[in-house]
Tab-separated table of C-alpha atoms in Angstrom:
chain	number	residue	atom	x	y	z
X	44	MET	CA	-107.984	23.294	-120.795
X	45	ILE	CA	-108.839	26.256	-118.670
X	46	ARG	CA	-111.170	25.721	-115.793
X	47	SER	CA	-114.053	27.976	-115.727
X	48	GLU	CA	-115.634	28.779	-112.516
X	49	GLN	CA	-118.857	30.741	-111.195
X	50	ILE	CA	-120.603	31.701	-107.813
X	51	ARG	CA	-124.304	31.839	-107.698
X	52	TYR	CA	-126.394	32.425	-104.683
X	53	LYS	CA	-129.576	30.536	-104.601
X	54	LEU	CA	-132.593	31.482	-102.367
X	55	LEU	CA	-134.487	28.717	-100.688
X	56	ARG	CA	-137.895	28.973	-99.177
X	57	ASN	CA	-139.112	25.724	-97.263
X	58	GLY	CA	-136.416	23.953	-98.772
X	59	VAL	CA	-137.165	24.824	-102.267
X	60	GLU	CA	-135.401	27.150	-104.683
X	61	TYR	CA	-137.242	30.383	-105.678
X	62	GLY	CA	-134.859	33.080	-106.437
X	63	GLU	CA	-131.371	34.182	-106.580
X	64	LEU	CA	-129.181	36.611	-104.781
X	65	PHE	CA	-126.535	38.602	-106.166
X	66	SER	CA	-122.847	39.540	-104.797
X	67	SER	CA	-122.135	43.088	-104.824
X	68	GLY	CA	-118.916	42.295	-106.479
X	69	ASN	CA	-116.834	41.738	-103.479
X	70	SER	CA	-115.726	38.450	-102.528
X	71	SER	CA	-117.669	36.476	-99.647
X	72	THR	CA	-116.152	33.958	-97.326
X	73	LEU	CA	-117.581	30.610	-96.558
X	74	ARG	CA	-115.999	28.677	-93.636
X	75	MET	CA	-116.320	25.197	-92.154
X	76	ASP	CA	-114.963	24.823	-88.562
X	77	SER	CA	-115.349	21.154	-87.224
X	78	ASN	CA	-114.443	22.614	-83.760
X	79	GLY	CA	-117.370	25.166	-83.735
X	80	GLU	CA	-120.755	24.620	-82.128
X	81	ILE	CA	-122.162	25.733	-85.496
X	82	LYS	CA	-119.908	24.323	-88.293
X	83	MET	CA	-120.518	26.575	-91.428
X	84	SER	CA	-120.845	30.423	-91.780
X	85	LEU	CA	-121.006	32.849	-94.687
X	86	GLN	CA	-120.280	36.388	-94.669
X	87	GLY	CA	-120.542	38.576	-97.819
X	88	THR	CA	-121.970	41.819	-99.393
X	89	PHE	CA	-124.918	41.625	-101.533
X	90	LEU	CA	-127.344	43.745	-103.479
X	91	PRO	CA	-130.496	44.529	-101.755
X	92	ARG	CA	-132.699	42.792	-104.620
X	93	ALA	CA	-133.550	39.084	-105.904
X	94	VAL	CA	-134.803	37.632	-109.046
X	95	ASN	CA	-136.473	34.414	-109.929
X	96	SER	CA	-135.604	32.339	-112.912
X	97	SER	CA	-137.590	34.478	-115.110
X	98	GLY	CA	-135.646	37.775	-113.917
X	99	LYS	CA	-138.869	38.961	-112.089
X	100	GLU	CA	-137.782	40.666	-108.912
X	101	VAL	CA	-138.963	38.754	-105.911
X	102	GLU	CA	-139.480	39.948	-102.145
X	103	ILE	CA	-136.969	38.041	-99.844
X	104	ASP	CA	-138.211	37.055	-96.439
X	105	TRP	CA	-135.051	37.330	-94.287
X	106	MET	CA	-136.776	35.884	-91.459
X	107	ALA	CA	-137.357	32.408	-92.844
X	108	ASP	CA	-135.385	32.240	-96.321
X	109	GLU	CA	-132.008	30.462	-96.756
X	110	ILE	CA	-128.984	30.968	-98.855
X	111	GLN	CA	-127.416	28.343	-100.949
X	112	PRO	CA	-124.220	29.402	-102.542
X	113	LYS	CA	-123.222	27.249	-105.392
X	114	LEU	CA	-120.034	26.563	-107.302
X	115	ILE	CA	-120.186	26.111	-111.146
X	116	ILE	CA	-117.160	24.234	-112.429
X	117	ASP	CA	-116.853	23.845	-116.245
X	118	GLY	CA	-120.937	24.471	-116.542
X	119	VAL	CA	-121.341	21.716	-113.832
X	120	GLU	CA	-123.297	23.009	-110.569
X	121	LYS	CA	-122.354	21.920	-106.977
X	122	PRO	CA	-123.959	23.089	-103.826
X	123	LEU	CA	-121.780	24.309	-101.105
X	124	ALA	CA	-123.961	25.040	-98.046
X	125	VAL	CA	-127.565	26.010	-96.790
X	126	LEU	CA	-127.341	29.042	-94.563
X	127	MET	CA	-129.721	30.714	-92.355
X	128	PRO	CA	-129.330	34.733	-92.290
X	129	ALA	CA	-128.367	35.746	-88.931
X	130	SER	CA	-127.846	39.575	-89.851
X	131	VAL	CA	-128.724	41.609	-92.564
X	132	GLU	CA	-127.223	45.090	-92.242
X	133	PRO	CA	-128.122	47.566	-94.907
X	134	ARG	CA	-125.272	49.771	-96.050
X	135	ASP	CA	-125.105	52.914	-98.208
X	136	GLU	CA	-121.327	53.420	-99.852
X	137	TYR	CA	-121.169	56.538	-102.103
X	138	GLY	CA	-124.870	56.287	-103.182
X	139	ASN	CA	-124.516	52.395	-103.660
X	140	GLU	CA	-127.050	50.256	-101.388
X	141	THR	CA	-125.729	47.040	-100.250
X	142	LEU	CA	-126.566	44.382	-97.585
X	143	GLN	CA	-123.891	42.998	-95.260
X	144	ILE	CA	-125.001	39.338	-94.528
X	145	GLN	CA	-123.615	36.978	-92.109
X	146	ALA	CA	-125.481	33.507	-92.232
X	147	PHE	CA	-125.024	30.024	-90.401
X	148	ASP	CA	-125.929	26.803	-91.007
X	149	ARG	CA	-128.815	24.790	-89.549
X	150	CYS	CA	-126.991	23.893	-86.396
X	151	TRP	CA	-128.070	27.570	-85.484
X	152	ARG	CA	-131.596	26.549	-85.721
X	153	VAL	CA	-130.968	23.634	-83.343
X	154	ARG	CA	-128.866	25.404	-80.999
X	155	ASP	CA	-131.737	28.146	-80.720
X	156	THR	CA	-134.280	25.635	-79.605
X	157	LYS	CA	-133.981	25.311	-76.072
X	158	VAL	CA	-135.529	22.771	-73.362
X	159	GLU	CA	-138.824	24.444	-71.978
X	160	GLY	CA	-139.650	22.362	-69.079
X	161	SER	CA	-138.124	18.988	-69.268
X	162	ILE	CA	-137.119	16.496	-71.716
X	163	TYR	CA	-137.584	12.421	-70.630
X	164	LEU	CA	-136.065	9.807	-72.674
X	165	SER	CA	-136.778	6.205	-71.446
X	166	ALA	CA	-134.574	3.256	-71.122
X	167	GLY	CA	-134.304	1.290	-74.263
X	168	THR	CA	-134.857	4.130	-76.862
X	169	GLY	CA	-132.746	3.978	-79.609
X	170	TYR	CA	-129.954	6.628	-79.576
X	171	LEU	CA	-130.541	7.821	-83.092
X	172	ASP	CA	-134.569	7.626	-82.638
X	173	ALA	CA	-133.940	10.140	-79.683
X	174	ILE	CA	-131.537	12.304	-81.591
X	175	GLU	CA	-133.888	12.390	-84.538
X	176	GLY	CA	-136.836	13.121	-82.307
X	177	LEU	CA	-135.052	16.287	-81.148
X	178	LEU	CA	-134.085	17.318	-84.465
X	179	THR	CA	-137.613	17.135	-85.733
X	180	SER	CA	-138.868	19.271	-82.760
X	181	ALA	CA	-136.088	21.875	-83.764
X	182	GLY	CA	-137.650	22.028	-87.358
X	183	ILE	CA	-134.884	19.783	-88.820
X	184	ALA	CA	-136.749	17.568	-91.412
X	185	THR	CA	-133.966	16.200	-93.868
X	186	ILE	CA	-131.673	13.562	-92.090
X	187	LEU	CA	-128.701	11.276	-93.153
X	188	LYS	CA	-127.931	8.782	-90.838
X	189	THR	CA	-125.518	5.562	-90.485
X	190	PRO	CA	-127.657	3.171	-88.762
X	191	ILE	CA	-126.683	1.941	-85.083
X	192	THR	CA	-128.543	-0.272	-82.589
X	193	ALA	CA	-127.286	1.366	-79.523
X	194	THR	CA	-129.947	2.152	-76.953
X	195	LEU	CA	-130.190	4.218	-73.712
X	196	ALA	CA	-129.216	2.091	-70.758
X	197	GLU	CA	-131.450	3.991	-68.347
X	198	ASP	CA	-134.089	6.671	-68.170
X	199	ARG	CA	-132.714	10.091	-69.195
X	200	GLN	CA	-134.226	13.396	-67.725
X	201	ASP	CA	-130.699	15.084	-67.388
X	202	TRP	CA	-131.294	18.579	-69.031
X	203	GLU	CA	-132.271	21.592	-67.300
X	204	THR	CA	-134.902	24.070	-68.617
X	205	GLY	CA	-133.141	26.391	-71.155
X	206	THR	CA	-130.659	23.716	-72.327
X	207	SER	CA	-129.794	24.003	-76.094
X	208	TYR	CA	-131.096	21.018	-78.213
X	209	LEU	CA	-127.884	21.324	-80.088
X	210	THR	CA	-125.931	20.540	-76.557
X	211	ILE	CA	-128.047	17.506	-75.904
X	212	VAL	CA	-127.838	16.118	-79.478
X	213	ASN	CA	-124.056	16.584	-79.380
X	214	GLU	CA	-124.037	14.728	-75.928
X	215	LEU	CA	-125.991	11.656	-77.375
X	216	LEU	CA	-123.785	11.404	-80.321
X	217	ARG	CA	-120.586	11.454	-78.238
X	218	GLU	CA	-121.835	8.615	-76.133
X	219	ILE	CA	-122.176	6.410	-79.343
X	220	ASN	CA	-118.891	7.847	-80.561
X	221	TYR	CA	-120.544	9.833	-83.509
X	222	LYS	CA	-119.333	12.996	-84.942
X	223	GLN	CA	-120.873	16.242	-83.656
X	224	LEU	CA	-124.116	17.462	-85.641
X	225	TRP	CA	-123.206	19.030	-89.095
X	226	PHE	CA	-124.941	19.769	-92.158
X	227	ASN	CA	-124.121	18.849	-95.517
X	228	ALA	CA	-124.253	20.982	-98.791
X	229	SER	CA	-127.725	20.188	-99.281
X	230	GLY	CA	-128.801	21.138	-95.998
X	231	PHE	CA	-129.212	17.582	-94.837
X	232	ALA	CA	-128.276	16.757	-90.938
X	233	ILE	CA	-125.415	14.227	-90.884
X	234	LEU	CA	-125.337	11.600	-88.178
X	235	GLU	CA	-122.382	9.381	-88.700
X	236	PRO	CA	-119.780	7.762	-86.766
X	237	ALA	CA	-116.380	9.739	-85.935
X	238	SER	CA	-113.726	8.735	-88.724
X	239	THR	CA	-110.661	6.823	-87.425
X	240	PRO	CA	-107.701	8.775	-89.165
X	241	THR	CA	-106.275	5.768	-91.175
X	242	ALA	CA	-105.303	5.274	-94.479
X	243	GLU	CA	-108.471	2.983	-95.232
X	244	ASN	CA	-110.527	5.953	-94.247
X	245	ILE	CA	-109.089	8.774	-96.558
X	246	LYS	CA	-111.772	10.757	-98.656
X	247	HIS	CA	-109.437	13.484	-100.389
X	248	VAL	CA	-105.553	13.228	-101.177
X	249	PHE	CA	-103.738	16.588	-101.665
X	250	THR	CA	-100.352	16.736	-103.395
X	251	ASN	CA	-97.969	18.680	-105.497
X	252	GLN	CA	-96.633	15.798	-107.125
X	253	LYS	CA	-96.928	14.937	-110.911
X	254	PRO	CA	-99.442	12.259	-111.539
X	255	ASN	CA	-98.700	9.078	-113.095
X	256	PRO	CA	-101.240	9.061	-115.862
X	257	ASN	CA	-101.746	5.234	-115.630
X	258	ASN	CA	-102.780	5.683	-112.083
X	259	LYS	CA	-106.408	6.826	-111.627
X	260	LYS	CA	-105.840	7.476	-107.901
X	261	GLU	CA	-102.857	9.863	-108.715
X	262	VAL	CA	-104.835	11.514	-111.679
X	263	GLU	CA	-107.680	12.491	-109.088
X	264	ALA	CA	-105.679	13.650	-106.367
X	265	ILE	CA	-106.246	17.171	-105.541
X	266	ARG	CA	-103.208	19.601	-106.651
X	267	VAL	CA	-102.337	22.219	-104.065
X	268	PHE	CA	-100.590	25.430	-104.543
X	269	PRO	CA	-97.023	26.031	-103.907
X	270	HIS	CA	-95.939	26.668	-100.383
X	271	ILE	CA	-97.535	25.043	-97.264
X	272	SER	CA	-97.462	26.147	-93.546
X	273	ARG	CA	-96.515	23.806	-90.608
X	274	LYS	CA	-96.612	24.132	-86.999
X	275	THR	CA	-95.804	21.498	-84.107
X	276	ASP	CA	-96.896	21.655	-80.643
X	277	ILE	CA	-97.292	18.018	-79.118
X	278	TYR	CA	-95.830	18.653	-75.840
X	279	GLN	CA	-98.813	18.751	-73.488
X	280	ALA	CA	-100.840	16.170	-75.408
X	281	PRO	CA	-101.867	13.094	-72.961
X	282	ASN	CA	-100.866	9.527	-73.835
X	283	VAL	CA	-103.298	8.052	-71.218
X	284	PHE	CA	-107.011	8.475	-71.091
X	285	LEU	CA	-108.854	7.167	-68.016
X	286	CYS	CA	-112.666	7.271	-68.814
X	287	ILE	CA	-115.121	6.962	-65.985
X	288	CYS	CA	-118.978	6.853	-66.084
X	289	SER	CA	-120.739	6.643	-62.996
X	290	ASN	CA	-124.221	7.829	-61.980
X	291	ALA	CA	-127.073	6.540	-59.519
X	292	ASP	CA	-128.382	4.099	-61.981
X	293	LYS	CA	-125.348	2.077	-62.057
X	294	ASP	CA	-124.171	-0.356	-59.172
X	295	THR	CA	-120.302	0.384	-59.776
X	296	PRO	CA	-118.758	3.029	-62.037
X	297	LEU	CA	-117.595	1.734	-65.620
X	298	LYS	CA	-114.009	2.422	-66.325
X	299	ALA	CA	-111.931	2.173	-69.385
X	300	THR	CA	-108.221	3.030	-70.010
X	301	ALA	CA	-106.768	3.573	-73.440
X	302	GLU	CA	-102.904	3.928	-73.506
X	303	ASN	CA	-100.530	5.239	-76.429
X	304	THR	CA	-97.924	2.325	-76.405
X	305	ASN	CA	-97.091	2.578	-80.272
X	306	PRO	CA	-93.353	3.033	-80.437
X	307	GLN	CA	-93.358	5.097	-83.484
X	308	SER	CA	-95.459	7.929	-81.821
X	309	PRO	CA	-93.502	10.646	-80.369
X	310	LEU	CA	-96.416	10.984	-77.843
X	311	SER	CA	-96.279	7.455	-76.689
X	312	ILE	CA	-95.454	6.276	-73.416
X	313	MET	CA	-92.171	4.759	-74.524
X	314	ARG	CA	-91.042	7.611	-76.404
X	315	ARG	CA	-91.790	10.181	-73.862
X	316	GLY	CA	-90.675	8.155	-70.676
X	317	ARG	CA	-93.570	9.061	-68.729
X	318	ARG	CA	-97.589	8.596	-68.479
X	319	ILE	CA	-99.394	11.813	-69.228
X	320	VAL	CA	-102.815	10.931	-67.696
X	321	LYS	CA	-106.147	12.874	-68.450
X	322	VAL	CA	-109.271	11.650	-66.650
X	323	VAL	CA	-112.465	12.085	-68.524
X	324	LYS	CA	-115.899	11.798	-66.772
X	325	VAL	CA	-118.697	10.356	-68.800
X	326	ASN	CA	-122.236	11.259	-67.648
X	327	ASN	CA	-123.681	8.016	-69.548
X	328	ILE	CA	-122.710	5.496	-71.797
X	329	GLU	CA	-124.720	2.515	-73.192
X	330	SER	CA	-122.151	-0.185	-72.276
X	331	GLN	CA	-118.309	-1.088	-71.092
X	332	GLU	CA	-117.693	-1.733	-74.639
X	333	LYS	CA	-118.870	1.582	-75.784
X	334	LEU	CA	-116.857	3.468	-73.150
X	335	GLU	CA	-113.789	1.549	-74.470
X	336	GLU	CA	-114.605	2.805	-77.895
X	337	TYR	CA	-115.075	6.431	-76.511
X	338	ALA	CA	-111.400	6.262	-74.760
X	339	GLY	CA	-110.011	4.815	-78.123
X	340	ARG	CA	-111.413	7.659	-79.871
X	341	LEU	CA	-110.141	10.303	-77.258
X	342	LEU	CA	-106.520	8.612	-77.752
X	343	TYR	CA	-106.918	8.886	-81.525
X	344	GLU	CA	-107.803	12.568	-81.595
X	345	SER	CA	-104.742	13.248	-79.213
X	346	MET	CA	-102.691	11.942	-81.941
X	347	THR	CA	-104.193	14.286	-84.657
X	348	THR	CA	-103.077	17.534	-82.326
X	349	GLY	CA	-99.259	17.647	-83.165
X	350	GLU	CA	-98.583	19.082	-86.631
X	351	SER	CA	-100.944	21.634	-87.766
X	352	ILE	CA	-100.643	22.146	-91.859
X	353	SER	CA	-102.200	24.745	-94.216
X	354	VAL	CA	-102.502	24.219	-97.987
X	355	GLU	CA	-104.363	26.040	-100.736
X	356	THR	CA	-106.246	24.794	-103.529
X	357	HIS	CA	-108.912	25.806	-106.167
X	358	LEU	CA	-112.489	25.933	-105.065
X	359	LEU	CA	-113.726	22.388	-104.391
X	360	PRO	CA	-117.108	20.936	-103.639
X	361	ASN	CA	-117.899	17.794	-101.486
X	362	PHE	CA	-115.818	18.743	-98.307
X	363	GLY	CA	-117.545	17.961	-95.095
X	364	ALA	CA	-116.501	18.239	-91.282
X	365	GLU	CA	-113.462	16.234	-90.128
X	366	ASP	CA	-112.816	14.582	-93.355
X	367	VAL	CA	-109.849	12.086	-93.441
X	368	VAL	CA	-107.207	13.244	-96.023
X	369	GLY	CA	-103.763	12.011	-97.329
X	370	LEU	CA	-100.851	14.552	-98.087
X	371	ARG	CA	-98.174	14.090	-100.317
X	372	TYR	CA	-96.161	17.358	-100.599
X	373	ASP	CA	-92.373	17.086	-101.245
X	374	ASP	CA	-91.133	15.359	-98.084
X	375	VAL	CA	-94.459	15.986	-96.182
X	376	LEU	CA	-96.392	12.356	-96.314
X	377	GLY	CA	-99.160	11.390	-93.771
X	378	VAL	CA	-102.572	11.092	-93.015
X	379	CYS	CA	-104.524	14.256	-91.811
X	380	VAL	CA	-107.858	15.451	-90.321
X	381	GLU	CA	-109.334	18.458	-92.057
X	382	LYS	CA	-110.132	20.656	-89.097
X	383	ALA	CA	-111.615	23.664	-91.029
X	384	TRP	CA	-111.671	25.051	-94.397
X	385	THR	CA	-112.327	28.483	-95.733
X	386	MET	CA	-113.314	29.280	-99.401
X	387	THR	CA	-113.059	32.882	-100.845
X	388	LEU	CA	-116.099	33.142	-103.186
X	389	GLY	CA	-115.017	35.452	-105.878
X	390	PRO	CA	-112.961	35.891	-109.003
X	391	GLY	CA	-109.984	33.734	-108.381
X	392	GLY	CA	-111.065	32.583	-105.322
X	393	THR	CA	-109.044	29.867	-103.313
X	394	MET	CA	-109.723	27.562	-100.613
X	395	THR	CA	-107.506	26.986	-97.560
X	396	HIS	CA	-107.385	23.617	-95.660
X	397	GLU	CA	-106.363	23.533	-91.971
X	398	LEU	CA	-105.036	19.953	-91.694
X	399	GLU	CA	-103.791	18.271	-88.387
X	400	LYS	CA	-101.381	15.554	-89.169
X	401	VAL	CA	-101.586	12.113	-87.438
X	402	VAL	CA	-98.570	11.847	-85.233
X	403	ILE	CA	-98.268	8.169	-85.472
X	404	ASN	CA	-97.324	5.635	-88.417
X	405	LEU	CA	-100.873	4.433	-89.493
X	406	GLY	CA	-99.473	2.630	-92.619
């Protein structure tokens, strides 16, 4: 069966779809960068008009409206992102008027909201309650969260006038070992724990192998196009993390150490014959237990910075930030973290996935 694909660009006003924007015919680019402060971006050239569902032309409010690209596969519509136009540049090419648009996800709204006087958070406030309050103040109304009972260990008034709310939110998320703030394809703020890159946490599987029709998991695996690129750079990665949390409210500093002692890891103390220590100072943390979890997370992250792999697939929905994926491509097997992906939205468009392979055997 031949796969049918189509891209549509919906316009949202106050979160409600009211019109459709049209590409000029050139491909647009949608990118997710998990390492970026703002995770998702869209760049493309569009026609300077939009219509509603009845085909009637509607006026676009570029200061308030949002763009939601959607991927239609075999008639099934899937949202890809919700993005705020950051620049709209009119162009005239041989008498054809177009708009060159660059747009960012709602992290941009949170980043542009700044501390105007001071922010005070009292001891005992739930971390997620504090974060939700900040997001609400930044105009973010839709939030999906993984519950946690962690509370602030002391009063907080750490942030100077002019500090971005996104900086504060990500700092608080880091203290409870959650991912940085990101927004899903429907525009919801996602507050979730950082995923440990293990086989049990795999969300997608990439393969070039022919599936066993009797194995549901193999049938559902994502087929990658021929040829992958690989690059290895593990030589400067630390194998010991010493985390220290010290401030005026604590009688003694909290300390936690995480060591790579796995003999199967090429980065381990045993394999390299030396300790490569990184000291990390943490401003605030809820408890010794959380500091130990934080050190462990840094250690896991260091183990996914060795081998970078790039694969290409059809356009696919339902990919987020730092998804854990499995890879089976000829003799390349392993667990990876997807650090970035890029979609070329147009006829024959493809999706490039930038993976970092876990460099220890995680089973």
